Amino acid sequence: MGIGSSRLFSTLAQSLSSTPLEHTHVDVEDGDSDQADPDVLLRQCGEVLRNRPPRLHRAFIQTRTGSPHDSQIRVMQWNILAQALGEGKDGFVCCPAEALNWSERKYLILEEILTYRPDILCLQEVDHYYDTFLPVLSSLGYQGSFCPKPCSPCLDVRDNNGPDGCALFFSRRRFQLLGVSHLRLSAVLLKTNQVAVVATLRCRATGRAFCVAVTHLKARSGWEAFRGAQGSHLLQQLKAISRDGGEERTGGAEGMPLVVCGDFNAEPGEEVYQRFMASPLGLDSAYRRLSADGSTEPAYTSWKIRPSGESCSTLDYVWYSSSSISVDGVLKMPSEEQIGPNRLPSYHYPSDHLSLVCDLSFIQEPHRLM
């Protein structure tokens, strides 16, 4: 075991309840030269979780012909379930309390990330950013940025670990950070409790600059118009950020390519989904590539049982600029049998939302072919 992996394992194993939190983001630019070995850490996660059922096996579906290449970008989108909400507010009536214990659940989360090794990681409901995700992922070669919710419901839970929010991580080896914005989303003129992180990155292999965003929109039925307004505000901000960056870094007025990840808390028939599909930014949903005709979302990305009943919904999305980015492959959703009768979260999966993972590539621009 390398020194880095040993130190990282110790960080995960210790009690994580005493670290004071600041309500600001942290960007880590300089990596530790003694970087942890992800393969070693993945094996260590397996050792800790040896008494739990094995993780879900999910096939990767290739959606475009051709072999993988160095410039391919793997993106993971995941609402990981805030620890305070899972234990204190969400009421997963079929999930044993022991399955939600942070001392092991954090290894399930890390195991999922290490299994798929994303180049870009977009997370929602992160309430252990400073004491777990920042140090662990930084040691694995990621740079991160975190934006907490202004009035996080986690703060209403006794012995909470601070507010939850959105976190965006990217590989320092693969990308250079050109700029980052933290947004508090509005609904018309009303500032809301939902946030977004938007990072402008340059791909070191291709030199291409692009924007990646992560967000988490308002939950629950009855708030459809509210989510629609939040989505409109986010689209406006993305247009401005991508266009300003495009003018500055490419010398033209066209906007940079976009990748937008999030838990939208909205089914495909909702207003906010339609706004994204019809946006002049030219966005498409990566997981539509799984369907036979390329136009249908998965049957579910979240499946849970609460006191109010069972909920099986498609709420999570990876949007991309279809004119400049192609989808090479996507991670298939597990079957109902794999998920199990008690649904999510469970002993073998740490969140009520399934991770979305896709491989993206830049479409070659004509002037770059010359």
mmCIF file of C-alpha atoms in Angstrom:
data_model
loop_
_atom_site.group_PDB
_atom_site.id
_atom_site.type_symbol
_atom_site.label_atom_id
_atom_site.label_comp_id
_atom_site.label_asym_id
_atom_site.label_seq_id
_atom_site.Cartn_x
_atom_site.Cartn_y
_atom_site.Cartn_z
ATOM 1 C CA MET A 1 0.000 0.000 0.000
ATOM 2 C CA GLY A 2 1.401 3.416 -0.954
ATOM 3 C CA ILE A 3 1.722 6.197 1.572
ATOM 4 C CA GLY A 4 -0.988 8.216 -0.169
ATOM 5 C CA SER A 5 -3.504 5.382 -0.168
ATOM 6 C CA SER A 6 -2.768 4.542 3.456
ATOM 7 C CA ARG A 7 -3.293 8.155 4.522
ATOM 8 C CA LEU A 8 -6.486 8.386 2.475
ATOM 9 C CA PHE A 9 -7.868 5.193 3.954
ATOM 10 C CA SER A 10 -7.164 6.552 7.440
ATOM 11 C CA THR A 11 -8.994 9.763 6.580
ATOM 12 C CA LEU A 12 -12.068 7.798 5.574
ATOM 13 C CA ALA A 13 -11.927 5.451 8.546
ATOM 14 C CA GLN A 14 -11.805 8.083 11.266
ATOM 15 C CA SER A 15 -14.863 9.719 12.816
ATOM 16 C CA LEU A 16 -15.839 12.709 10.684
ATOM 17 C CA SER A 17 -18.161 14.634 12.967
ATOM 18 C CA SER A 18 -15.850 17.232 14.492
ATOM 19 C CA THR A 19 -14.540 19.199 11.499
ATOM 20 C CA PRO A 20 -15.783 22.826 11.494
ATOM 21 C CA LEU A 21 -17.366 23.913 8.242
ATOM 22 C CA GLU A 22 -17.137 27.139 6.314
ATOM 23 C CA HIS A 23 -20.048 28.099 4.063
ATOM 24 C CA THR A 24 -17.827 28.873 1.092
ATOM 25 C CA HIS A 25 -16.378 26.805 -1.706
ATOM 26 C CA VAL A 26 -12.829 25.529 -1.839
ATOM 27 C CA ASP A 27 -10.836 25.123 -5.019
ATOM 28 C CA VAL A 28 -7.749 22.964 -4.709
ATOM 29 C CA GLU A 29 -5.333 23.716 -7.515
ATOM 30 C CA ASP A 30 -2.097 21.996 -6.583
ATOM 31 C CA GLY A 31 -2.214 18.234 -6.258
ATOM 32 C CA ASP A 32 -0.285 16.252 -3.685
ATOM 33 C CA SER A 33 2.632 14.612 -5.446
ATOM 34 C CA ASP A 34 1.963 11.538 -3.322
ATOM 35 C CA GLN A 35 -1.334 10.796 -5.045
ATOM 36 C CA ALA A 36 -3.433 7.877 -3.824
ATOM 37 C CA ASP A 37 -3.771 4.758 -5.962
ATOM 38 C CA PRO A 38 -7.468 4.426 -6.920
ATOM 39 C CA ASP A 39 -7.175 0.668 -7.464
ATOM 40 C CA VAL A 40 -5.815 0.170 -3.958
ATOM 41 C CA LEU A 41 -8.510 2.363 -2.468
ATOM 42 C CA LEU A 42 -11.241 0.520 -4.388
ATOM 43 C CA ARG A 43 -10.012 -2.766 -2.929
ATOM 44 C CA GLN A 44 -10.002 -1.221 0.536
ATOM 45 C CA CYS A 45 -13.605 -0.105 0.055
ATOM 46 C CA GLY A 46 -14.469 -3.686 -0.843
ATOM 47 C CA GLU A 47 -12.822 -4.908 2.360
ATOM 48 C CA VAL A 48 -14.851 -2.520 4.504
ATOM 49 C CA LEU A 49 -18.057 -3.494 2.684
ATOM 50 C CA ARG A 50 -17.392 -7.247 2.606
ATOM 51 C CA ASN A 51 -20.412 -7.999 4.811
ATOM 52 C CA ARG A 52 -22.780 -6.058 2.526
ATOM 53 C CA PRO A 53 -24.269 -7.349 -0.731
ATOM 54 C CA PRO A 54 -22.092 -6.690 -3.803
ATOM 55 C CA ARG A 55 -22.602 -3.447 -5.676
ATOM 56 C CA LEU A 56 -25.025 -3.264 -8.582
ATOM 57 C CA HIS A 57 -23.623 -4.575 -11.853
ATOM 58 C CA ARG A 58 -24.436 -2.170 -14.663
ATOM 59 C CA ALA A 59 -23.443 -2.570 -18.291
ATOM 60 C CA PHE A 60 -21.897 0.226 -20.326
ATOM 61 C CA ILE A 61 -23.770 0.680 -23.598
ATOM 62 C CA GLN A 62 -21.798 2.014 -26.556
ATOM 63 C CA THR A 63 -23.897 4.505 -28.480
ATOM 64 C CA ARG A 64 -21.345 5.390 -31.141
ATOM 65 C CA THR A 65 -19.012 3.181 -33.143
ATOM 66 C CA GLY A 66 -15.288 3.500 -32.710
ATOM 67 C CA SER A 67 -12.793 2.608 -30.010
ATOM 68 C CA PRO A 68 -12.204 4.750 -26.879
ATOM 69 C CA HIS A 69 -9.606 7.464 -27.271
ATOM 70 C CA ASP A 70 -7.536 9.724 -25.040
ATOM 71 C CA SER A 71 -9.713 12.791 -25.560
ATOM 72 C CA GLN A 72 -12.923 11.041 -24.463
ATOM 73 C CA ILE A 73 -14.452 12.621 -21.341
ATOM 74 C CA ARG A 74 -16.318 10.544 -18.765
ATOM 75 C CA VAL A 75 -18.959 12.481 -16.819
ATOM 76 C CA MET A 76 -20.778 11.256 -13.706
ATOM 77 C CA GLN A 77 -23.991 12.868 -12.438
ATOM 78 C CA TRP A 78 -25.240 11.770 -9.003
ATOM 79 C CA ASN A 79 -27.473 12.906 -6.186
ATOM 80 C CA ILE A 80 -25.649 11.058 -3.408
ATOM 81 C CA LEU A 81 -28.298 11.687 -0.672
ATOM 82 C CA ALA A 82 -27.267 14.086 2.083
ATOM 83 C CA GLN A 83 -26.411 12.159 5.214
ATOM 84 C CA ALA A 84 -28.532 14.390 7.461
ATOM 85 C CA LEU A 85 -31.557 13.974 5.186
ATOM 86 C CA GLY A 86 -31.151 10.232 4.793
ATOM 87 C CA GLU A 87 -30.983 9.666 8.528
ATOM 88 C CA GLY A 88 -33.186 12.474 9.728
ATOM 89 C CA LYS A 89 -35.844 13.673 7.264
ATOM 90 C CA ASP A 90 -36.414 11.590 4.133
ATOM 91 C CA GLY A 91 -38.251 8.686 5.772
ATOM 92 C CA PHE A 92 -37.079 5.678 3.746
ATOM 93 C CA VAL A 93 -39.384 3.263 5.522
ATOM 94 C CA CYS A 94 -37.999 0.098 3.892
ATOM 95 C CA CYS A 95 -34.336 0.944 4.401
ATOM 96 C CA PRO A 96 -32.797 -0.259 7.689
ATOM 97 C CA ALA A 97 -31.196 2.532 9.709
ATOM 98 C CA GLU A 98 -27.963 0.555 9.820
ATOM 99 C CA ALA A 99 -27.709 0.698 6.017
ATOM 100 C CA LEU A 100 -27.509 4.509 6.239
ATOM 101 C CA ASN A 101 -24.715 4.601 8.805
ATOM 102 C CA TRP A 102 -22.127 7.075 7.525
ATOM 103 C CA SER A 103 -19.202 4.973 8.732
ATOM 104 C CA GLU A 104 -19.940 2.503 5.901
ATOM 105 C CA ARG A 105 -22.165 4.468 3.516
ATOM 106 C CA LYS A 106 -19.287 6.787 2.632
ATOM 107 C CA TYR A 107 -17.381 3.755 1.320
ATOM 108 C CA LEU A 108 -20.351 2.792 -0.859
ATOM 109 C CA ILE A 109 -20.350 6.290 -2.363
ATOM 110 C CA LEU A 110 -16.619 6.242 -2.943
ATOM 111 C CA GLU A 111 -16.799 2.717 -4.380
ATOM 112 C CA GLU A 112 -19.312 3.906 -6.988
ATOM 113 C CA ILE A 113 -17.070 6.814 -7.981
ATOM 114 C CA LEU A 114 -13.926 4.678 -8.115
ATOM 115 C CA THR A 115 -15.676 1.983 -10.154
ATOM 116 C CA TYR A 116 -16.400 4.375 -13.033
ATOM 117 C CA ARG A 117 -13.461 6.827 -12.628
ATOM 118 C CA PRO A 118 -15.168 9.942 -14.048
ATOM 119 C CA ASP A 119 -13.094 12.809 -15.412
ATOM 120 C CA ILE A 120 -15.871 15.176 -14.300
ATOM 121 C CA LEU A 121 -18.009 14.482 -11.245
ATOM 122 C CA CYS A 122 -21.218 16.418 -10.566
ATOM 123 C CA LEU A 123 -22.853 15.796 -7.172
ATOM 124 C CA GLN A 124 -25.946 17.012 -5.359
ATOM 125 C CA GLU A 125 -26.941 16.771 -1.685
ATOM 126 C CA VAL A 126 -23.326 16.929 -0.562
ATOM 127 C CA ASP A 127 -23.101 17.612 3.172
ATOM 128 C CA HIS A 128 -19.691 16.062 3.864
ATOM 129 C CA TYR A 129 -17.735 18.146 1.369
ATOM 130 C CA TYR A 130 -14.975 19.460 3.611
ATOM 131 C CA ASP A 131 -14.304 16.453 5.791
ATOM 132 C CA THR A 132 -14.700 13.706 3.191
ATOM 133 C CA PHE A 133 -15.138 14.567 -0.472
ATOM 134 C CA LEU A 134 -12.651 17.421 -0.780
ATOM 135 C CA PRO A 135 -9.698 15.661 0.917
ATOM 136 C CA VAL A 136 -10.413 12.241 -0.594
ATOM 137 C CA LEU A 137 -11.029 13.379 -4.161
ATOM 138 C CA SER A 138 -8.197 15.902 -4.039
ATOM 139 C CA SER A 139 -5.867 13.051 -3.089
ATOM 140 C CA LEU A 140 -7.154 11.170 -6.120
ATOM 141 C CA GLY A 141 -6.231 14.012 -8.471
ATOM 142 C CA TYR A 142 -9.444 16.038 -8.608
ATOM 143 C CA GLN A 143 -10.026 19.754 -8.164
ATOM 144 C CA GLY A 144 -13.340 20.735 -6.631
ATOM 145 C CA SER A 145 -15.773 23.551 -5.997
ATOM 146 C CA PHE A 146 -18.777 23.554 -3.645
ATOM 147 C CA CYS A 147 -21.825 25.793 -3.360
ATOM 148 C CA PRO A 148 -24.110 25.184 -0.347
ATOM 149 C CA LYS A 149 -27.809 25.925 -0.313
ATOM 150 C CA PRO A 150 -28.540 29.199 1.523
ATOM 151 C CA CYS A 151 -31.164 27.527 3.755
ATOM 152 C CA SER A 152 -30.283 23.850 3.649
ATOM 153 C CA PRO A 153 -32.848 21.483 5.209
ATOM 154 C CA CYS A 154 -29.901 19.574 6.656
ATOM 155 C CA LEU A 155 -29.524 22.348 9.223
ATOM 156 C CA ASP A 156 -32.882 21.349 10.732
ATOM 157 C CA VAL A 157 -31.500 17.915 11.619
ATOM 158 C CA ARG A 158 -29.831 17.398 14.971
ATOM 159 C CA ASP A 159 -26.072 16.700 14.838
ATOM 160 C CA ASN A 160 -25.938 17.705 11.182
ATOM 161 C CA ASN A 161 -22.690 18.195 9.307
ATOM 162 C CA GLY A 162 -23.583 21.584 7.884
ATOM 163 C CA PRO A 163 -25.568 22.557 4.791
ATOM 164 C CA ASP A 164 -25.866 20.394 1.718
ATOM 165 C CA GLY A 165 -25.208 21.741 -1.742
ATOM 166 C CA CYS A 166 -23.822 21.081 -5.212
ATOM 167 C CA ALA A 167 -20.225 20.026 -5.776
ATOM 168 C CA LEU A 168 -18.273 19.832 -9.016
ATOM 169 C CA PHE A 169 -14.983 17.951 -9.334
ATOM 170 C CA PHE A 170 -12.730 17.500 -12.349
ATOM 171 C CA SER A 171 -9.433 15.780 -13.094
ATOM 172 C CA ARG A 172 -6.504 18.159 -12.729
ATOM 173 C CA ARG A 173 -4.553 16.039 -15.176
ATOM 174 C CA ARG A 174 -7.240 16.272 -17.869
ATOM 175 C CA PHE A 175 -8.431 19.884 -17.482
ATOM 176 C CA GLN A 176 -7.339 23.401 -16.664
ATOM 177 C CA LEU A 177 -9.794 25.590 -14.748
ATOM 178 C CA LEU A 178 -10.433 28.880 -16.568
ATOM 179 C CA GLY A 179 -13.180 30.202 -14.295
ATOM 180 C CA VAL A 180 -15.944 29.196 -11.894
ATOM 181 C CA SER A 181 -19.302 30.781 -11.003
ATOM 182 C CA HIS A 182 -21.650 30.008 -8.145
ATOM 183 C CA LEU A 183 -25.274 30.792 -8.897
ATOM 184 C CA ARG A 184 -28.262 31.217 -6.635
ATOM 185 C CA LEU A 185 -31.185 30.402 -8.873
ATOM 186 C CA SER A 186 -34.157 32.733 -9.181
ATOM 187 C CA ALA A 187 -37.788 32.131 -10.041
ATOM 188 C CA VAL A 188 -38.782 35.277 -11.933
ATOM 189 C CA LEU A 189 -37.536 37.914 -9.435
ATOM 190 C CA LEU A 190 -37.535 35.696 -6.354
ATOM 191 C CA LYS A 191 -34.204 34.330 -5.115
ATOM 192 C CA THR A 192 -34.612 30.670 -4.243
ATOM 193 C CA ASN A 193 -32.850 28.087 -2.109
ATOM 194 C CA GLN A 194 -31.469 26.212 -5.116
ATOM 195 C CA VAL A 195 -27.963 26.706 -6.489
ATOM 196 C CA ALA A 196 -25.644 25.800 -9.344
ATOM 197 C CA VAL A 197 -21.901 25.607 -9.956
ATOM 198 C CA VAL A 198 -20.612 26.461 -13.432
ATOM 199 C CA ALA A 199 -16.960 25.816 -14.319
ATOM 200 C CA THR A 200 -15.187 26.782 -17.523
ATOM 201 C CA LEU A 201 -12.555 24.187 -18.346
ATOM 202 C CA ARG A 202 -9.945 23.691 -21.022
ATOM 203 C CA CYS A 203 -9.240 20.140 -22.134
ATOM 204 C CA ARG A 204 -5.465 19.689 -22.014
ATOM 205 C CA ALA A 205 -5.491 17.014 -24.744
ATOM 206 C CA THR A 206 -7.493 18.947 -27.344
ATOM 207 C CA GLY A 207 -7.218 22.579 -26.214
ATOM 208 C CA ARG A 208 -11.013 22.849 -26.397
ATOM 209 C CA ALA A 209 -12.726 25.054 -23.813
ATOM 210 C CA PHE A 210 -16.199 24.218 -22.544
ATOM 211 C CA CYS A 211 -18.556 24.870 -19.641
ATOM 212 C CA VAL A 212 -19.809 22.241 -17.228
ATOM 213 C CA ALA A 213 -22.571 22.936 -14.712
ATOM 214 C CA VAL A 214 -24.203 21.094 -11.832
ATOM 215 C CA THR A 215 -27.532 22.003 -10.239
ATOM 216 C CA HIS A 216 -30.367 20.692 -8.061
ATOM 217 C CA LEU A 217 -33.838 22.144 -8.632
ATOM 218 C CA LYS A 218 -36.760 22.470 -6.224
ATOM 219 C CA ALA A 219 -38.344 19.171 -5.191
ATOM 220 C CA ARG A 220 -41.934 17.944 -4.776
ATOM 221 C CA SER A 221 -45.125 18.051 -6.797
ATOM 222 C CA GLY A 222 -46.952 21.345 -7.054
ATOM 223 C CA TRP A 223 -43.739 23.227 -7.819
ATOM 224 C CA GLU A 224 -43.599 22.545 -11.554
ATOM 225 C CA ALA A 225 -43.862 26.212 -12.613
ATOM 226 C CA PHE A 226 -41.271 27.135 -9.994
ATOM 227 C CA ARG A 227 -38.825 24.604 -11.432
ATOM 228 C CA GLY A 228 -39.579 25.916 -14.902
ATOM 229 C CA ALA A 229 -38.628 29.429 -13.799
ATOM 230 C CA GLN A 230 -35.456 28.155 -12.121
ATOM 231 C CA GLY A 231 -34.537 26.350 -15.322
ATOM 232 C CA SER A 232 -35.075 29.498 -17.374
ATOM 233 C CA HIS A 233 -32.790 31.468 -15.075
ATOM 234 C CA LEU A 234 -30.106 28.792 -15.291
ATOM 235 C CA LEU A 235 -30.312 28.718 -19.085
ATOM 236 C CA GLN A 236 -29.925 32.503 -19.219
ATOM 237 C CA GLN A 237 -26.855 32.343 -16.994
ATOM 238 C CA LEU A 238 -25.338 29.503 -19.006
ATOM 239 C CA LYS A 239 -25.847 31.431 -22.218
ATOM 240 C CA ALA A 240 -24.053 34.468 -20.781
ATOM 241 C CA ILE A 241 -21.187 32.487 -19.248
ATOM 242 C CA SER A 242 -20.575 30.321 -22.312
ATOM 243 C CA ARG A 243 -20.803 33.266 -24.702
ATOM 244 C CA ASP A 244 -18.525 35.533 -22.666
ATOM 245 C CA GLY A 245 -16.009 32.734 -22.363
ATOM 246 C CA GLY A 246 -16.325 31.928 -26.056
ATOM 247 C CA GLU A 247 -15.646 35.497 -27.101
ATOM 248 C CA GLU A 248 -12.699 35.819 -24.756
ATOM 249 C CA ARG A 249 -11.055 32.493 -25.503
ATOM 250 C CA THR A 250 -11.940 31.737 -29.112
ATOM 251 C CA GLY A 251 -12.158 35.222 -30.573
ATOM 252 C CA GLY A 252 -15.719 34.663 -31.766
ATOM 253 C CA ALA A 253 -19.244 35.365 -30.606
ATOM 254 C CA GLU A 254 -20.334 31.729 -30.508
ATOM 255 C CA GLY A 255 -20.762 30.183 -27.100
ATOM 256 C CA MET A 256 -18.638 27.376 -25.763
ATOM 257 C CA PRO A 257 -19.983 23.820 -25.635
ATOM 258 C CA LEU A 258 -22.008 22.976 -22.536
ATOM 259 C CA VAL A 259 -22.459 19.972 -20.280
ATOM 260 C CA VAL A 260 -25.205 20.456 -17.682
ATOM 261 C CA CYS A 261 -25.782 17.842 -14.996
ATOM 262 C CA GLY A 262 -28.373 17.777 -12.277
ATOM 263 C CA ASP A 263 -31.207 16.424 -10.256
ATOM 264 C CA PHE A 264 -34.009 18.436 -11.853
ATOM 265 C CA ASN A 265 -36.715 16.841 -9.709
ATOM 266 C CA ALA A 266 -38.760 16.830 -12.910
ATOM 267 C CA GLU A 267 -40.100 14.096 -15.160
ATOM 268 C CA PRO A 268 -39.567 14.465 -18.935
ATOM 269 C CA GLY A 269 -43.102 15.819 -19.412
ATOM 270 C CA GLU A 270 -42.492 18.775 -17.136
ATOM 271 C CA GLU A 271 -42.049 22.380 -18.202
ATOM 272 C CA VAL A 272 -38.385 22.645 -17.164
ATOM 273 C CA TYR A 273 -37.459 19.586 -19.243
ATOM 274 C CA GLN A 274 -39.208 21.029 -22.272
ATOM 275 C CA ARG A 275 -37.443 24.369 -21.755
ATOM 276 C CA PHE A 276 -34.061 22.637 -21.873
ATOM 277 C CA MET A 277 -35.010 20.603 -24.936
ATOM 278 C CA ALA A 278 -36.228 23.713 -26.788
ATOM 279 C CA SER A 279 -33.418 26.013 -25.640
ATOM 280 C CA PRO A 280 -31.520 27.922 -28.362
ATOM 281 C CA LEU A 281 -28.368 26.606 -26.668
ATOM 282 C CA GLY A 282 -28.949 23.385 -28.629
ATOM 283 C CA LEU A 283 -29.004 20.962 -25.696
ATOM 284 C CA ASP A 284 -29.925 17.299 -25.756
ATOM 285 C CA SER A 285 -30.178 14.687 -22.998
ATOM 286 C CA ALA A 286 -27.431 12.054 -23.079
ATOM 287 C CA TYR A 287 -29.569 9.265 -21.641
ATOM 288 C CA ARG A 288 -32.023 9.482 -24.541
ATOM 289 C CA ARG A 289 -29.289 7.635 -26.451
ATOM 290 C CA LEU A 290 -30.245 4.475 -24.551
ATOM 291 C CA SER A 291 -33.643 4.296 -26.247
ATOM 292 C CA ALA A 292 -34.172 2.615 -29.599
ATOM 293 C CA ASP A 293 -35.262 5.828 -31.316
ATOM 294 C CA GLY A 294 -32.991 8.169 -29.352
ATOM 295 C CA SER A 295 -35.913 10.192 -28.035
ATOM 296 C CA THR A 296 -36.982 8.537 -24.777
ATOM 297 C CA GLU A 297 -35.530 8.877 -21.277
ATOM 298 C CA PRO A 298 -34.959 5.851 -18.998
ATOM 299 C CA ALA A 299 -37.969 4.590 -17.049
ATOM 300 C CA TYR A 300 -36.360 5.719 -13.792
ATOM 301 C CA THR A 301 -33.299 7.317 -12.244
ATOM 302 C CA SER A 302 -34.719 7.266 -8.706
ATOM 303 C CA TRP A 303 -36.751 4.574 -6.941
ATOM 304 C CA LYS A 304 -37.712 4.884 -3.282
ATOM 305 C CA ILE A 305 -40.378 4.039 -0.733
ATOM 306 C CA ARG A 306 -41.496 6.708 1.738
ATOM 307 C CA PRO A 307 -44.461 6.853 4.144
ATOM 308 C CA SER A 308 -46.475 8.445 1.319
ATOM 309 C CA GLY A 309 -45.830 5.461 -0.934
ATOM 310 C CA GLU A 310 -43.524 4.193 -3.659
ATOM 311 C CA SER A 311 -41.960 6.608 -6.130
ATOM 312 C CA CYS A 312 -40.291 5.486 -9.367
ATOM 313 C CA SER A 313 -39.227 8.546 -11.361
ATOM 314 C CA THR A 314 -36.849 9.924 -13.968
ATOM 315 C CA LEU A 315 -35.453 13.089 -12.364
ATOM 316 C CA ASP A 316 -31.734 13.227 -13.249
ATOM 317 C CA TYR A 317 -30.142 14.321 -16.503
ATOM 318 C CA VAL A 318 -26.897 14.994 -18.342
ATOM 319 C CA TRP A 319 -27.474 17.683 -20.968
ATOM 320 C CA TYR A 320 -24.901 18.435 -23.656
ATOM 321 C CA SER A 321 -24.401 20.691 -26.695
ATOM 322 C CA SER A 322 -25.423 18.335 -29.481
ATOM 323 C CA SER A 323 -23.747 20.328 -32.255
ATOM 324 C CA SER A 324 -20.275 20.120 -30.715
ATOM 325 C CA ILE A 325 -20.334 17.073 -28.409
ATOM 326 C CA SER A 326 -21.177 13.449 -29.165
ATOM 327 C CA VAL A 327 -22.286 10.748 -26.724
ATOM 328 C CA ASP A 328 -20.078 7.661 -27.118
ATOM 329 C CA GLY A 329 -21.541 5.538 -24.341
ATOM 330 C CA VAL A 330 -23.850 5.543 -21.311
ATOM 331 C CA LEU A 331 -24.129 3.424 -18.181
ATOM 332 C CA LYS A 332 -27.312 1.362 -18.238
ATOM 333 C CA MET A 333 -29.814 1.567 -15.403
ATOM 334 C CA PRO A 334 -30.040 -1.537 -13.187
ATOM 335 C CA SER A 335 -33.118 -3.710 -13.449
ATOM 336 C CA GLU A 336 -35.954 -3.798 -10.928
ATOM 337 C CA GLU A 337 -34.699 -7.192 -9.784
ATOM 338 C CA GLN A 338 -31.218 -5.801 -9.148
ATOM 339 C CA ILE A 339 -32.600 -2.862 -7.191
ATOM 340 C CA GLY A 340 -34.653 -5.174 -5.004
ATOM 341 C CA PRO A 341 -38.135 -5.029 -3.446
ATOM 342 C CA ASN A 342 -37.185 -2.501 -0.770
ATOM 343 C CA ARG A 343 -35.887 -0.111 -3.448
ATOM 344 C CA LEU A 344 -33.284 2.580 -2.654
ATOM 345 C CA PRO A 345 -31.259 3.372 -0.632
ATOM 346 C CA SER A 346 -30.245 -0.050 0.641
ATOM 347 C CA TYR A 347 -27.372 -2.111 1.979
ATOM 348 C CA HIS A 348 -25.951 -2.395 -1.541
ATOM 349 C CA TYR A 349 -26.598 1.138 -2.821
ATOM 350 C CA PRO A 350 -26.054 4.363 -0.856
ATOM 351 C CA SER A 351 -28.562 6.768 -2.431
ATOM 352 C CA ASP A 352 -32.176 6.947 -3.567
ATOM 353 C CA HIS A 353 -30.876 8.235 -6.911
ATOM 354 C CA LEU A 354 -28.862 6.169 -9.387
ATOM 355 C CA SER A 355 -25.677 7.588 -10.832
ATOM 356 C CA LEU A 356 -25.638 8.629 -14.493
ATOM 357 C CA VAL A 357 -22.346 8.042 -16.296
ATOM 358 C CA CYS A 358 -21.617 8.866 -19.924
ATOM 359 C CA ASP A 359 -18.602 9.138 -22.218
ATOM 360 C CA LEU A 360 -18.512 12.295 -24.326
ATOM 361 C CA SER A 361 -16.290 13.489 -27.167
ATOM 362 C CA PHE A 362 -15.857 16.796 -28.935
ATOM 363 C CA ILE A 363 -17.048 16.761 -32.527
ATOM 364 C CA GLN A 364 -14.173 17.788 -34.753
ATOM 365 C CA GLU A 365 -14.552 21.362 -35.964
ATOM 366 C CA PRO A 366 -13.934 21.948 -39.695
ATOM 367 C CA HIS A 367 -11.109 24.426 -39.148
ATOM 368 C CA ARG A 368 -9.358 21.912 -36.875
ATOM 369 C CA LEU A 369 -9.247 19.367 -39.688
ATOM 370 C CA MET A 370 -7.057 21.621 -41.830
#
